[in-house]
XYZ file of C-alpha atoms in Angstrom:
426
model
C 117.413 13.613 -67.101
C 114.158 15.222 -65.911
C 113.447 18.935 -66.121
C 114.120 19.598 -62.438
C 117.544 17.919 -62.467
C 118.505 19.521 -65.782
C 117.355 22.943 -64.553
C 119.424 22.636 -61.390
C 122.439 21.595 -63.458
C 122.021 24.714 -65.600
C 121.798 26.827 -62.443
C 125.144 25.393 -61.349
C 126.502 26.630 -64.678
C 125.126 30.120 -64.038
C 122.404 29.841 -66.701
C 119.366 30.907 -64.682
C 117.172 31.918 -67.625
C 117.609 28.572 -69.395
C 117.061 26.794 -66.082
C 113.777 28.648 -65.625
C 112.561 27.383 -69.004
C 113.167 23.790 -67.908
C 111.407 24.370 -64.589
C 108.382 25.792 -66.423
C 108.400 22.830 -68.825
C 108.562 20.507 -65.834
C 105.579 22.234 -64.260
C 103.535 21.726 -67.412
C 104.500 18.050 -67.517
C 103.688 17.620 -63.811
C 100.216 19.000 -64.461
C 99.611 16.590 -67.330
C 100.856 13.667 -65.231
C 99.065 15.015 -62.135
C 102.280 14.670 -60.153
C 103.526 16.969 -57.403
C 104.619 20.458 -58.494
C 106.337 21.582 -55.275
C 109.921 21.008 -56.444
C 109.441 23.146 -59.541
C 107.778 26.000 -57.658
C 110.593 25.951 -55.091
C 113.236 26.166 -57.830
C 111.409 29.025 -59.569
C 110.983 30.878 -56.266
C 114.728 30.686 -55.625
C 115.472 32.196 -59.051
C 113.008 34.994 -58.362
C 114.658 35.623 -54.978
C 118.109 35.786 -56.565
C 116.789 38.368 -59.034
C 115.916 40.635 -56.085
C 112.128 40.235 -56.213
C 111.768 39.195 -52.577
C 108.023 39.840 -52.179
C 107.220 37.808 -55.280
C 109.587 35.029 -54.137
C 107.825 34.991 -50.764
C 104.440 34.332 -52.376
C 105.926 31.599 -54.595
C 107.604 29.910 -51.620
C 104.300 30.029 -49.744
C 102.552 28.395 -52.699
C 105.234 25.693 -52.839
C 104.846 25.066 -49.107
C 101.117 24.454 -49.608
C 101.995 21.717 -52.155
C 104.823 20.117 -50.160
C 104.651 16.353 -49.636
C 108.181 15.359 -48.650
C 110.465 16.510 -45.860
C 112.895 17.967 -48.421
C 110.082 20.147 -49.827
C 109.219 21.476 -46.373
C 112.875 22.123 -45.559
C 113.436 23.983 -48.847
C 110.280 26.044 -48.386
C 111.235 27.043 -44.831
C 114.721 28.078 -45.935
C 113.324 30.000 -48.895
C 110.723 31.807 -46.808
C 113.324 32.665 -44.178
C 115.643 34.100 -46.847
C 112.808 36.153 -48.379
C 111.748 37.545 -45.011
C 115.312 38.298 -43.958
C 115.989 40.136 -47.218
C 112.822 42.181 -46.590
C 114.059 43.187 -43.130
C 111.737 40.859 -41.189
C 114.408 39.023 -39.220
C 112.126 38.114 -36.309
C 109.705 36.283 -38.605
C 112.574 34.570 -40.459
C 114.311 33.102 -37.401
C 111.784 30.350 -36.448
C 111.511 29.196 -40.075
C 115.280 28.876 -40.297
C 115.346 26.966 -37.005
C 112.730 24.508 -38.288
C 114.759 23.834 -41.427
C 118.048 23.398 -39.558
C 116.413 20.824 -37.280
C 115.491 18.548 -40.207
C 117.819 15.593 -40.773
C 117.293 15.712 -44.557
C 119.285 18.956 -44.719
C 122.637 17.335 -44.013
C 122.516 14.990 -47.030
C 121.033 17.261 -49.698
C 123.345 19.580 -51.661
C 120.484 21.801 -52.845
C 119.220 22.335 -49.293
C 122.723 22.975 -47.979
C 123.269 25.618 -50.681
C 119.954 27.247 -49.721
C 121.002 27.275 -46.087
C 124.357 28.793 -47.032
C 122.593 31.531 -48.987
C 120.577 32.411 -45.899
C 123.728 32.540 -43.776
C 125.252 34.863 -46.367
C 122.263 37.206 -46.053
C 122.902 37.197 -42.310
C 126.622 37.842 -42.941
C 127.507 34.676 -41.052
C 130.356 33.885 -43.408
C 131.953 30.887 -41.573
C 128.568 29.137 -41.289
C 127.865 29.766 -44.974
C 131.285 28.422 -45.932
C 130.751 25.261 -43.886
C 127.420 24.594 -45.614
C 128.864 25.134 -49.096
C 131.838 22.869 -48.348
C 129.488 20.171 -47.094
C 127.314 20.544 -50.204
C 130.203 20.260 -52.645
C 131.098 16.841 -51.229
C 127.664 15.531 -52.252
C 127.787 16.358 -55.974
C 129.906 15.406 -58.975
C 132.581 17.799 -60.215
C 130.504 18.588 -63.281
C 127.660 19.880 -61.089
C 129.720 21.795 -58.546
C 130.857 24.845 -60.521
C 128.866 27.533 -58.690
C 129.470 25.859 -55.325
C 133.236 26.153 -55.815
C 132.776 29.755 -56.943
C 130.899 30.536 -53.723
C 133.498 28.757 -51.577
C 136.425 30.677 -53.077
C 134.497 33.950 -52.807
C 133.851 33.368 -49.105
C 137.487 32.542 -48.370
C 138.520 35.777 -50.076
C 135.793 37.790 -48.330
C 136.900 36.509 -44.905
C 140.566 36.898 -45.830
C 141.019 33.344 -44.528
C 144.044 31.395 -45.731
C 143.561 28.249 -43.658
C 141.816 25.746 -45.931
C 142.083 27.918 -49.039
C 144.813 25.857 -50.815
C 142.620 22.749 -50.546
C 139.642 24.729 -51.861
C 141.744 25.913 -54.816
C 142.754 22.336 -55.580
C 139.152 21.099 -55.519
C 137.925 23.997 -57.665
C 140.714 23.387 -60.182
C 139.632 19.767 -60.489
C 136.014 20.801 -61.093
C 137.154 23.359 -63.667
C 138.254 20.524 -65.937
C 134.562 19.598 -66.321
C 133.455 23.145 -67.157
C 134.372 22.932 -70.837
C 133.644 26.181 -72.662
C 131.268 27.489 -69.993
C 130.694 31.248 -70.083
C 131.816 31.361 -66.457
C 135.046 29.486 -67.031
C 137.070 32.661 -67.561
C 135.602 34.253 -64.432
C 136.418 31.129 -62.406
C 139.999 31.164 -63.669
C 140.337 34.757 -62.470
C 138.827 33.795 -59.098
C 141.354 30.951 -58.824
C 144.139 33.391 -59.673
C 142.994 35.783 -56.934
C 142.776 32.942 -54.432
C 146.246 31.679 -55.371
C 147.606 35.197 -54.980
C 146.057 35.399 -51.509
C 147.920 32.179 -50.612
C 151.119 33.659 -52.038
C 151.151 30.929 -54.679
C 152.305 33.426 -57.262
C 153.356 30.969 -59.964
C 149.932 29.320 -59.867
C 148.266 32.745 -59.900
C 150.151 33.679 -63.073
C 149.120 30.389 -64.710
C 145.454 30.979 -63.879
C 145.555 34.576 -65.138
C 147.168 33.468 -68.398
C 144.618 30.680 -68.798
C 141.831 33.208 -68.230
C 143.200 35.545 -70.900
C 143.585 32.665 -73.358
C 140.032 31.495 -72.674
C 138.582 34.972 -73.185
C 140.529 35.362 -76.422
C 139.082 32.091 -77.721
C 135.461 32.954 -76.961
C 133.329 33.162 -80.077
C 131.133 35.853 -78.581
C 133.272 37.982 -76.285
C 131.390 40.406 -74.094
C 131.362 44.010 -75.191
C 130.531 47.172 -73.296
C 126.966 48.270 -74.056
C 127.952 51.056 -76.452
C 130.373 48.825 -78.340
C 127.705 46.142 -78.664
C 125.270 48.700 -80.075
C 127.853 49.934 -82.581
C 128.798 46.372 -83.498
C 125.138 45.507 -84.092
C 124.526 48.578 -86.279
C 127.735 47.973 -88.212
C 126.866 44.336 -88.831
C 123.394 45.276 -90.023
C 124.763 48.004 -92.321
C 127.393 45.659 -93.725
C 124.780 42.991 -94.380
C 122.550 45.525 -96.164
C 125.446 46.641 -98.403
C 126.354 43.039 -99.222
C 122.741 42.267 -100.042
C 122.471 45.258 -102.409
C 125.682 44.271 -104.189
C 124.450 40.745 -104.676
C 121.146 41.915 -106.090
C 122.954 44.169 -108.578
C 125.303 41.413 -109.702
C 122.718 39.160 -111.319
C 119.354 37.577 -110.737
C 120.808 34.076 -110.483
C 122.167 34.864 -107.020
C 118.721 35.401 -105.446
C 119.122 32.309 -103.300
C 122.443 33.553 -101.944
C 120.809 36.889 -101.127
C 118.002 35.132 -99.280
C 120.469 33.109 -97.223
C 122.503 36.178 -96.320
C 119.388 37.988 -95.110
C 118.164 35.053 -93.041
C 121.282 33.442 -91.600
C 122.094 35.863 -88.798
C 118.984 37.505 -87.446
C 116.019 35.747 -89.097
C 113.959 32.753 -87.992
C 114.084 30.038 -90.653
C 110.370 29.170 -90.370
C 108.547 32.503 -90.042
C 111.065 34.964 -91.420
C 110.678 37.043 -88.259
C 113.625 38.335 -86.269
C 115.026 35.656 -83.990
C 116.329 35.481 -80.415
C 119.848 36.357 -81.519
C 118.493 39.599 -82.938
C 116.656 40.290 -79.664
C 119.851 39.698 -77.695
C 121.572 42.361 -79.789
C 118.611 44.728 -79.458
C 118.170 44.465 -75.671
C 120.782 47.109 -74.730
C 119.042 49.693 -76.919
C 115.565 48.713 -75.718
C 116.668 49.042 -72.087
C 118.385 52.358 -72.769
C 115.162 53.703 -74.298
C 113.146 52.427 -71.346
C 115.501 54.125 -68.879
C 115.358 57.460 -70.724
C 111.581 57.279 -71.240
C 110.365 54.833 -68.584
C 107.928 52.703 -70.534
C 108.540 49.313 -72.107
C 105.975 46.548 -72.365
C 107.185 42.968 -72.850
C 104.658 40.399 -74.085
C 105.374 36.681 -74.449
C 102.806 34.810 -76.575
C 102.387 31.048 -76.725
C 100.135 28.824 -78.836
C 97.977 26.851 -76.395
C 97.841 23.820 -78.701
C 101.619 23.790 -79.366
C 102.290 20.339 -77.878
C 99.504 18.767 -79.962
C 100.722 20.499 -83.112
C 104.323 19.350 -82.695
C 103.735 15.820 -81.379
C 100.574 14.804 -83.259
C 100.203 16.945 -86.371
C 103.905 16.985 -87.133
C 106.590 19.530 -87.972
C 105.163 20.588 -91.351
C 101.742 21.497 -89.918
C 103.353 23.136 -86.881
C 105.529 25.295 -89.134
C 102.537 26.215 -91.304
C 100.611 27.388 -88.242
C 103.637 29.376 -87.039
C 103.745 31.211 -90.361
C 100.031 31.990 -90.296
C 100.139 33.306 -86.737
C 103.269 35.327 -87.484
C 101.393 36.989 -90.366
C 98.562 38.010 -88.010
C 101.044 39.441 -85.538
C 102.899 41.346 -88.270
C 99.668 42.841 -89.604
C 98.667 44.168 -86.171
C 102.138 45.324 -85.140
C 102.226 49.005 -84.087
C 104.999 51.331 -85.245
C 108.228 50.927 -83.291
C 107.344 47.485 -81.926
C 109.692 44.507 -82.188
C 108.272 41.053 -83.007
C 110.499 38.065 -82.269
C 110.101 34.373 -83.086
C 111.047 32.523 -79.903
C 110.790 29.013 -81.342
C 108.433 26.202 -80.246
C 105.381 28.299 -81.271
C 106.319 31.118 -78.904
C 106.555 34.771 -79.933
C 107.936 37.786 -78.076
C 106.647 41.299 -78.549
C 108.540 44.386 -77.355
C 106.437 47.539 -77.163
C 108.534 50.658 -76.387
C 106.674 53.664 -74.982
C 103.598 51.540 -74.322
C 101.435 51.081 -71.222
C 99.531 47.989 -70.140
C 96.275 49.646 -71.289
C 97.602 50.212 -74.807
C 98.987 46.695 -74.859
C 95.588 45.272 -73.863
C 93.997 47.056 -76.843
C 96.605 45.447 -79.120
C 95.969 42.057 -77.492
C 92.252 42.339 -78.293
C 93.099 43.137 -81.924
C 95.421 40.131 -82.151
C 92.855 37.768 -80.613
C 90.161 39.071 -82.960
C 92.290 38.628 -86.093
C 93.434 35.172 -84.953
C 89.809 34.102 -84.492
C 89.137 34.942 -88.157
C 91.704 32.416 -89.421
C 90.410 29.179 -90.907
C 91.613 26.201 -88.864
C 89.112 23.718 -90.273
C 91.978 21.319 -90.995
C 92.669 21.073 -87.255
C 90.564 19.461 -84.495
C 90.138 22.912 -82.907
C 90.986 26.540 -83.636
C 94.342 27.784 -82.426
C 94.498 30.272 -79.569
C 97.252 32.405 -78.072
C 97.806 32.833 -74.353
C 99.840 35.880 -73.387
C 101.969 36.946 -70.471
C 103.075 40.531 -70.063
C 105.100 42.793 -67.834
C 106.087 46.450 -67.754
C 109.598 47.821 -67.245
C 110.262 49.185 -63.751
C 113.248 51.335 -62.822
C 116.230 49.094 -62.072
C 114.941 46.068 -64.024
C 117.538 44.011 -65.869
C 116.940 42.004 -69.016
C 116.829 38.761 -67.026
C 114.275 40.165 -64.570
C 111.998 41.417 -67.362
C 112.139 38.123 -69.244
C 111.658 36.166 -66.021
C 108.438 38.053 -65.217
C 107.143 37.664 -68.773
C 107.958 33.923 -68.782
C 106.142 33.430 -65.485
C 103.155 35.433 -66.737
C 102.933 33.322 -69.907
C 103.134 30.107 -67.908
C 100.337 31.263 -65.580
C 98.237 32.387 -68.559
C 98.552 28.968 -70.215
C 97.482 27.362 -66.943
C 94.356 29.541 -66.812
C 93.035 28.270 -70.134
C 93.075 28.900 -73.865
C 93.494 32.534 -74.849
C 94.161 33.787 -71.316
C 96.160 36.940 -70.573
C 98.149 37.448 -67.362
C 100.176 40.480 -66.292
C 103.083 39.849 -63.930
C 104.083 43.172 -62.398
C 106.987 44.029 -60.070
C 105.758 44.116 -56.477
């Protein structure tokens, strides 16, 4: 399964951030193979649009249009541009682009294009037209790839308070639900099915769906918590771990290995010893809260430009050794209050509370200088870090911040070794 198909499958499962990673990987591969990049740029632009960054999505859709080679690319770009313009209040400019897309025959047999068209109709509050497009799209995909389509269909029926056709939609969504497994959205879909059944006065079915939803939520390994509870849970877990570690150290020296495992298992990267992505996930609520109270948070994503060569040619041992050496440089230059995260695959994430882009650029120069002093004589060339950064803006969510930083890092790595790109909210 190629990166574009896998990314779109993840989108259907509601995992936009993971999908973005696959689209960015696909872009890198397309560059190496010198194949067309339009499909990846179109997919990324749609994610950016859905995050509410309409001006940025507009520029990405325009870039994708300039690369388009197939009719499906042109149709997708026209629909994307029309949606961006409409969301920005430029309905007159959006209308002819939408008309061009609707006139293309490829639209009727492509589930992705039909879903794009439905999204545009939703922006225009043309609910019946949107519903028709979604219902046509869902007929073109397998049950395992139709999760979000069924969600949208049920939501539209409920929004329009339309009963005619709803029982059939419930039946189709129920069938697709069997392929959802332990998806994070499974519980939400069960509740949506319960609401739809209730609207049809199928009360016994509604009760079954509600009970299934409660059972599913109870079985989740990582149930969602309100922000404050998550912060308390994180602090409590850290405190408990610290106490357990101290007790083990006091018991006897022979348990040093057990102590090391306890420290590293939950929130530490096995290669570098840095905090890992699970730690960052737990920290995000507090980082965002600080940024809201004192509007300033810089997010830097750092990637080793030679990462593919290190992993595929030099091997895992050499790749891990380089990760450790780079992590040491980053730790030595880390300012007070900053959070350094190992992102895996020779990627690092740096959170700088109460920091501006200017201060971050000074830190970047220090990092690049210290990295240049390392001895890489055992490698064909010295290692370099490209960096992508963004600054918190009022209203930003975690996904939006990480999306901008991911895009900035990708663009930096395209510019050349050691490049730095800032991706700011428009």
